[in-house]
C-alpha cells in the first residue's frame, strides 16, 4: 500500500502521479514501487497511455484517499479521447478492461493496433509549462492533452510541444518524472505555417472537449448519418443522402494543406479509390481514429459539441421501388445477358463500366437475379506489398549499427548490447524485430552480448573509474561500483579474474597480494 498520495494536478496522467510518488519516496527500484502499487505482482501492464488493473492501484491508495476508479480513468487517462466515437457498449468494455485488466489484445479493442494513426513514440511536454510548474509548484508533471496524437502545440502557451527522452512504446516502461533531466534539449522553433497553427489549435481545443467535458456516446451509424446531414447542408450530398465524393475530396484538400495532413498522419491521394475520406463516410463497423473524426468535423465547420448534443439524424433516405412491368423487365434482362455473353471472362466491375446504364437498372430493380447470373471474379488480384522490406531492412540495419556505436560510447555504467536496448536507443516499437528484416535480425543476433561478456565490460569500466580516484582497488569496491552487490560470489570470482588480466606487470604483484589478503580475511 502507498504511504501517501501526491496531490493530483489538473489533466495529470496516472503514470505521472505514480512517477512523482516514486521520486518523493526516494525509490530506486522499480520492484519496490510495484510492491506498493501492484502488491508485488510482476509483469504488470504498465502502459503509459492505457494503464490497466486500475482497481488494484486505487485499492493501494492510502485509506484516507477519496479518489475513485472512475475518477482515475476519466480524469487521469486518455480513455475519454479514444472512446469518444465508440458505442456505449464498446466504451464500457474498454472501461472494464482498464479497471480490471484486459490483456495483450487491449490495443485491438481500442482500434489502435491496426490504425494508420500511431500514438507518439515519446512523452511530450511544453517548455513554458515546465518552467511555470517549477516556479509555482516546485515540480512539473505529464499532461494528457500534450499526448494526444496530432497535438503540435500547447493550447495554453501556443508554442510547439517537444519530445522528452521518455520512450513510451516499450512494454517494460519505468516511471520518470517530468523534470529538466528528461525534458531537456534545444528550444524548438515554431517553423509551422500560421495556417497549420490555427488549424491545429482548433483541433486541440476540440480534443480538450473530448477529454474534459464529454461523456456522451453515439453509435457509429448515428455519427455517419450526422455527417451525411452536414454534407447535404453544404451541397456535398444529394437530397437522398448520396455523397458527391469527387466534390467532397476537392473541398477537403482545398481546406487542409497537404503539409498539415502529412503531420496529422492523414494524407490523401484523391485519385486512389481507397483513400481514407472515401472510406470514412461509409456506414460500416470499422473503427475510425478520433483524430480523423475531429479533422472531418473541423472541415465541416461544426463544433464537436454539436454531434453529441444532436438528438435525431436523417442520413440516407431509402428509395421506394416502383413496380416494373414484366415486358420491360424481360427486355432489360436480355440486354444484360447479351452484355455478359459478348464479354466472356469480364469481372463485375468491368461489366459495370461497359454497360453503365443497364447495370444500374438491373442492380437496383432486379438485384437477386443480377447476383444469380452475373459471374464473379475467379481470382482476386494479389494484394500489393505496401512496404519495401528490402529498403526498410537496409535503413534499419544502419540505425541498429549507429545505436550500437552510441551505446558503446555512452558515458557512465555500460549498457548491455541486446535487441531491447538497441530498440530503446533508436526509439522504435517491436516491428523492428520483424522476420522480414533479415539483415537487421542477423546483425542484432551477432552483436548481442552474452551475460558474462557484459559483466566483464562492466567490471573493466568500474576498474577504470576507480583508477581515476587514485585509491586502492579492491574486489568489494569494484563490486559496488559495477552494481553487483556485496554478496555475489560469482561476481567476486569474475572480478578477481579480470583484475589479474588488466593489471600491468608492475601492479600484478600488488594486486595478487591484495587478493590473497582478501581471501584470508573474507
XYZ file of C-alpha atoms in Angstrom, residues 194-498:
305
model
C 0.248 30.284 -39.494
C -2.438 28.204 -41.263
C -1.121 24.971 -39.693
C -1.006 26.629 -36.283
C -4.606 27.875 -36.494
C -5.879 24.503 -37.705
C -4.014 22.613 -35.002
C -5.084 24.870 -32.132
C -8.731 24.342 -33.131
C -8.113 20.584 -33.318
C -6.576 20.570 -29.805
C -9.470 22.650 -28.456
C -11.918 20.009 -29.724
C -9.720 17.225 -28.320
C -9.772 19.018 -24.958
C -13.582 18.940 -25.007
C -13.488 15.145 -25.526
C -11.024 14.735 -22.653
C -12.574 17.037 -20.092
C -16.266 17.621 -20.802
C -17.872 14.959 -22.963
C -19.141 11.663 -21.543
C -21.914 11.043 -24.068
C -21.599 8.249 -26.640
C -23.247 7.755 -30.048
C -23.427 4.650 -32.231
C -21.332 4.783 -35.400
C -24.412 4.651 -37.646
C -25.757 7.785 -35.887
C -22.399 9.560 -36.398
C -22.230 8.672 -40.115
C -25.813 9.848 -40.655
C -24.949 13.068 -38.807
C -22.044 13.625 -41.227
C -24.304 12.977 -44.232
C -26.797 15.563 -42.941
C -23.973 18.119 -42.642
C -22.666 17.271 -46.133
C -26.190 17.697 -47.504
C -26.357 21.188 -45.956
C -23.042 22.080 -47.614
C -24.221 20.816 -51.015
C -21.825 17.844 -50.927
C -24.579 15.212 -50.766
C -27.850 14.781 -52.626
C -31.268 15.215 -51.021
C -31.448 11.449 -50.607
C -28.029 11.413 -48.924
C -25.748 10.134 -51.693
C -22.339 11.743 -51.155
C -20.796 13.679 -54.055
C -17.418 12.106 -53.443
C -15.453 13.978 -56.128
C -16.652 17.371 -54.901
C -16.091 16.309 -51.279
C -12.461 15.338 -51.923
C -11.784 18.562 -53.819
C -13.259 20.657 -50.996
C -11.381 18.665 -48.327
C -7.904 19.042 -49.890
C -8.641 22.720 -50.533
C -9.496 23.222 -46.842
C -6.455 21.356 -45.458
C -2.910 21.996 -46.788
C -1.173 18.733 -47.775
C 1.663 19.504 -45.316
C -0.826 19.623 -42.451
C -2.466 16.340 -43.470
C 1.010 14.745 -43.547
C 1.668 15.969 -39.993
C -1.691 14.529 -38.930
C -0.925 11.118 -40.493
C -3.910 11.634 -42.805
C -2.557 12.367 -46.295
C -4.940 11.903 -49.203
C -4.429 10.733 -52.768
C -7.652 11.952 -54.451
C -7.154 9.527 -57.356
C -6.925 6.498 -55.079
C -10.124 4.508 -54.597
C -9.140 3.571 -51.046
C -8.156 6.978 -49.671
C -9.388 7.389 -46.118
C -12.010 10.094 -46.760
C -13.832 7.849 -49.267
C -13.955 5.033 -46.692
C -14.638 7.329 -43.733
C -18.241 8.167 -44.636
C -19.295 4.595 -45.382
C -21.669 3.095 -42.875
C -19.666 0.069 -41.732
C -18.495 -1.227 -38.368
C -14.809 -0.367 -38.762
C -13.210 1.824 -36.097
C -12.190 5.313 -37.078
C -9.494 7.267 -35.265
C -10.731 10.138 -33.039
C -8.131 12.285 -34.819
C -9.877 11.805 -38.168
C -13.317 12.389 -36.672
C -12.065 15.748 -35.386
C -10.445 16.562 -38.735
C -13.674 15.774 -40.581
C -15.845 17.867 -38.239
C -13.391 20.764 -38.429
C -13.683 20.593 -42.237
C -17.490 20.613 -41.952
C -17.208 23.768 -39.837
C -19.061 22.335 -36.849
C -18.151 22.242 -33.189
C -17.659 18.748 -31.803
C -20.318 19.514 -29.154
C -22.974 19.643 -31.892
C -22.581 15.938 -32.642
C -23.068 14.818 -29.051
C -25.954 17.222 -28.432
C -27.848 16.104 -31.579
C -30.946 14.033 -30.815
C -32.060 12.958 -34.306
C -30.450 12.481 -37.705
C -31.753 11.716 -41.191
C -28.815 10.329 -43.128
C -29.522 8.408 -46.315
C -33.136 8.057 -47.416
C -34.215 4.778 -48.954
C -35.713 4.759 -52.430
C -39.073 3.068 -52.723
C -39.057 0.688 -55.683
C -41.729 1.096 -58.296
C -43.304 -1.997 -59.755
C -41.697 -2.751 -63.106
C -43.831 -4.118 -65.979
C -42.883 -7.701 -66.896
C -42.224 -6.796 -70.544
C -39.682 -4.113 -69.598
C -38.062 -6.452 -67.049
C -37.527 -9.194 -69.652
C -36.104 -6.668 -72.095
C -33.545 -5.409 -69.550
C -32.593 -8.937 -68.518
C -31.926 -9.922 -72.143
C -29.750 -6.835 -72.622
C -27.683 -7.744 -69.552
C -27.317 -11.395 -70.639
C -26.093 -10.285 -74.108
C -23.574 -7.986 -72.427
C -22.206 -10.909 -70.367
C -22.099 -13.154 -73.452
C -20.242 -10.558 -75.539
C -17.612 -10.015 -72.809
C -16.533 -13.501 -71.650
C -14.244 -13.500 -68.625
C -15.096 -9.929 -67.676
C -15.395 -9.198 -63.950
C -18.417 -7.490 -62.391
C -16.642 -4.156 -62.184
C -15.589 -4.424 -65.856
C -19.176 -5.276 -66.901
C -20.391 -2.320 -64.880
C -18.064 0.045 -66.796
C -19.012 -1.436 -70.179
C -22.778 -1.206 -69.629
C -23.222 1.552 -67.071
C -26.885 2.328 -67.707
C -28.158 -1.218 -67.926
C -26.004 -2.279 -64.962
C -27.522 0.400 -62.719
C -31.069 -0.505 -63.737
C -30.633 -4.257 -63.202
C -28.675 -3.762 -59.953
C -31.337 -1.503 -58.424
C -34.518 -3.194 -59.742
C -33.582 -6.875 -60.085
C -30.770 -7.471 -57.588
C -31.442 -11.154 -56.787
C -31.493 -12.115 -60.468
C -28.368 -10.000 -61.083
C -26.465 -11.926 -58.386
C -27.506 -15.290 -59.886
C -26.481 -14.652 -63.497
C -23.546 -12.240 -63.175
C -20.150 -14.006 -62.929
C -17.788 -13.222 -60.072
C -14.028 -12.864 -60.485
C -12.440 -16.304 -60.083
C -9.168 -14.995 -58.765
C -8.590 -11.879 -56.796
C -5.705 -9.617 -57.502
C -2.810 -10.323 -55.252
C -2.601 -7.618 -52.651
C 0.339 -5.378 -53.368
C 3.035 -5.194 -50.740
C 2.723 -1.758 -49.168
C 6.193 -1.882 -47.609
C 9.505 -2.236 -49.420
C 11.030 -4.624 -46.891
C 14.452 -4.725 -48.537
C 14.731 -0.933 -48.379
C 13.432 -0.872 -44.798
C 15.874 -3.649 -43.845
C 18.850 -1.583 -45.065
C 17.584 1.511 -43.238
C 17.020 -0.429 -40.010
C 20.441 -2.081 -40.261
C 22.057 1.351 -40.462
C 20.057 2.573 -37.455
C 20.997 -0.542 -35.474
C 24.720 -0.103 -36.190
C 24.627 3.548 -35.142
C 22.707 2.647 -31.989
C 25.316 0.039 -31.019
C 28.111 2.601 -31.531
C 26.217 5.104 -29.355
C 25.576 2.556 -26.598
C 29.248 1.552 -26.525
C 30.318 5.204 -26.287
C 27.723 6.173 -23.663
C 29.303 7.655 -20.548
C 28.587 6.068 -17.209
C 27.786 2.464 -16.399
C 27.821 0.318 -19.567
C 24.537 -0.709 -21.146
C 24.221 -4.288 -22.357
C 24.160 -4.670 -26.137
C 20.930 -6.546 -26.790
C 17.873 -6.042 -29.081
C 15.630 -4.378 -26.482
C 18.281 -1.783 -25.531
C 19.098 -1.144 -29.187
C 15.397 -0.520 -29.856
C 15.162 1.854 -26.891
C 18.146 3.823 -28.160
C 16.536 4.201 -31.599
C 13.070 4.794 -30.112
C 11.117 2.233 -32.161
C 8.480 -0.393 -31.433
C 8.642 -4.186 -31.754
C 8.195 -4.042 -35.548
C 11.970 -3.515 -35.563
C 12.274 -7.282 -34.929
C 10.034 -8.238 -37.892
C 11.041 -11.520 -39.531
C 11.305 -9.811 -42.955
C 14.119 -7.563 -41.681
C 16.620 -10.346 -42.306
C 19.872 -8.340 -42.308
C 18.841 -6.374 -39.220
C 17.855 -9.506 -37.278
C 21.142 -11.198 -38.237
C 23.122 -8.153 -37.081
C 21.228 -7.984 -33.773
C 21.940 -11.661 -33.176
C 25.657 -11.179 -33.925
C 26.152 -8.161 -31.655
C 24.058 -9.345 -28.698
C 26.331 -9.650 -25.653
C 26.197 -12.794 -23.580
C 25.831 -12.119 -19.867
C 29.442 -12.886 -18.932
C 30.880 -10.608 -21.631
C 28.626 -7.804 -20.427
C 29.680 -8.345 -16.819
C 33.353 -8.270 -17.810
C 32.775 -4.970 -19.639
C 31.089 -3.521 -16.544
C 33.948 -4.718 -14.348
C 36.557 -3.147 -16.656
C 34.596 0.110 -16.578
C 34.409 0.013 -12.759
C 38.154 -0.616 -12.509
C 38.898 2.324 -14.836
C 36.633 4.591 -12.794
C 38.289 3.553 -9.522
C 41.736 4.164 -11.012
C 40.730 7.782 -11.713
C 40.052 8.215 -7.986
C 43.685 7.241 -7.262
C 42.702 4.978 -4.393
C 43.248 1.306 -3.747
C 41.227 -1.060 -5.928
C 39.599 -3.935 -4.064
C 37.160 -6.633 -5.152
C 34.497 -5.161 -2.894
C 34.880 -1.651 -4.344
C 34.630 -2.994 -7.893
C 31.534 -4.977 -6.946
C 29.744 -1.922 -5.617
C 30.843 0.303 -8.497
C 29.698 -2.233 -11.099
C 26.397 -2.730 -9.276
C 26.702 -6.433 -8.442
C 26.105 -6.113 -4.689
C 28.490 -7.245 -1.979
C 27.413 -10.858 -1.501
C 27.554 -12.216 -5.051
C 30.243 -14.945 -5.005
C 30.221 -15.496 -8.770
C 30.845 -11.828 -9.428
C 33.722 -11.821 -6.926
C 35.485 -14.610 -8.794
C 34.930 -12.866 -12.126
C 36.217 -9.552 -10.762
C 39.407 -11.194 -9.472
C 39.934 -12.832 -12.838
C 39.547 -9.501 -14.648
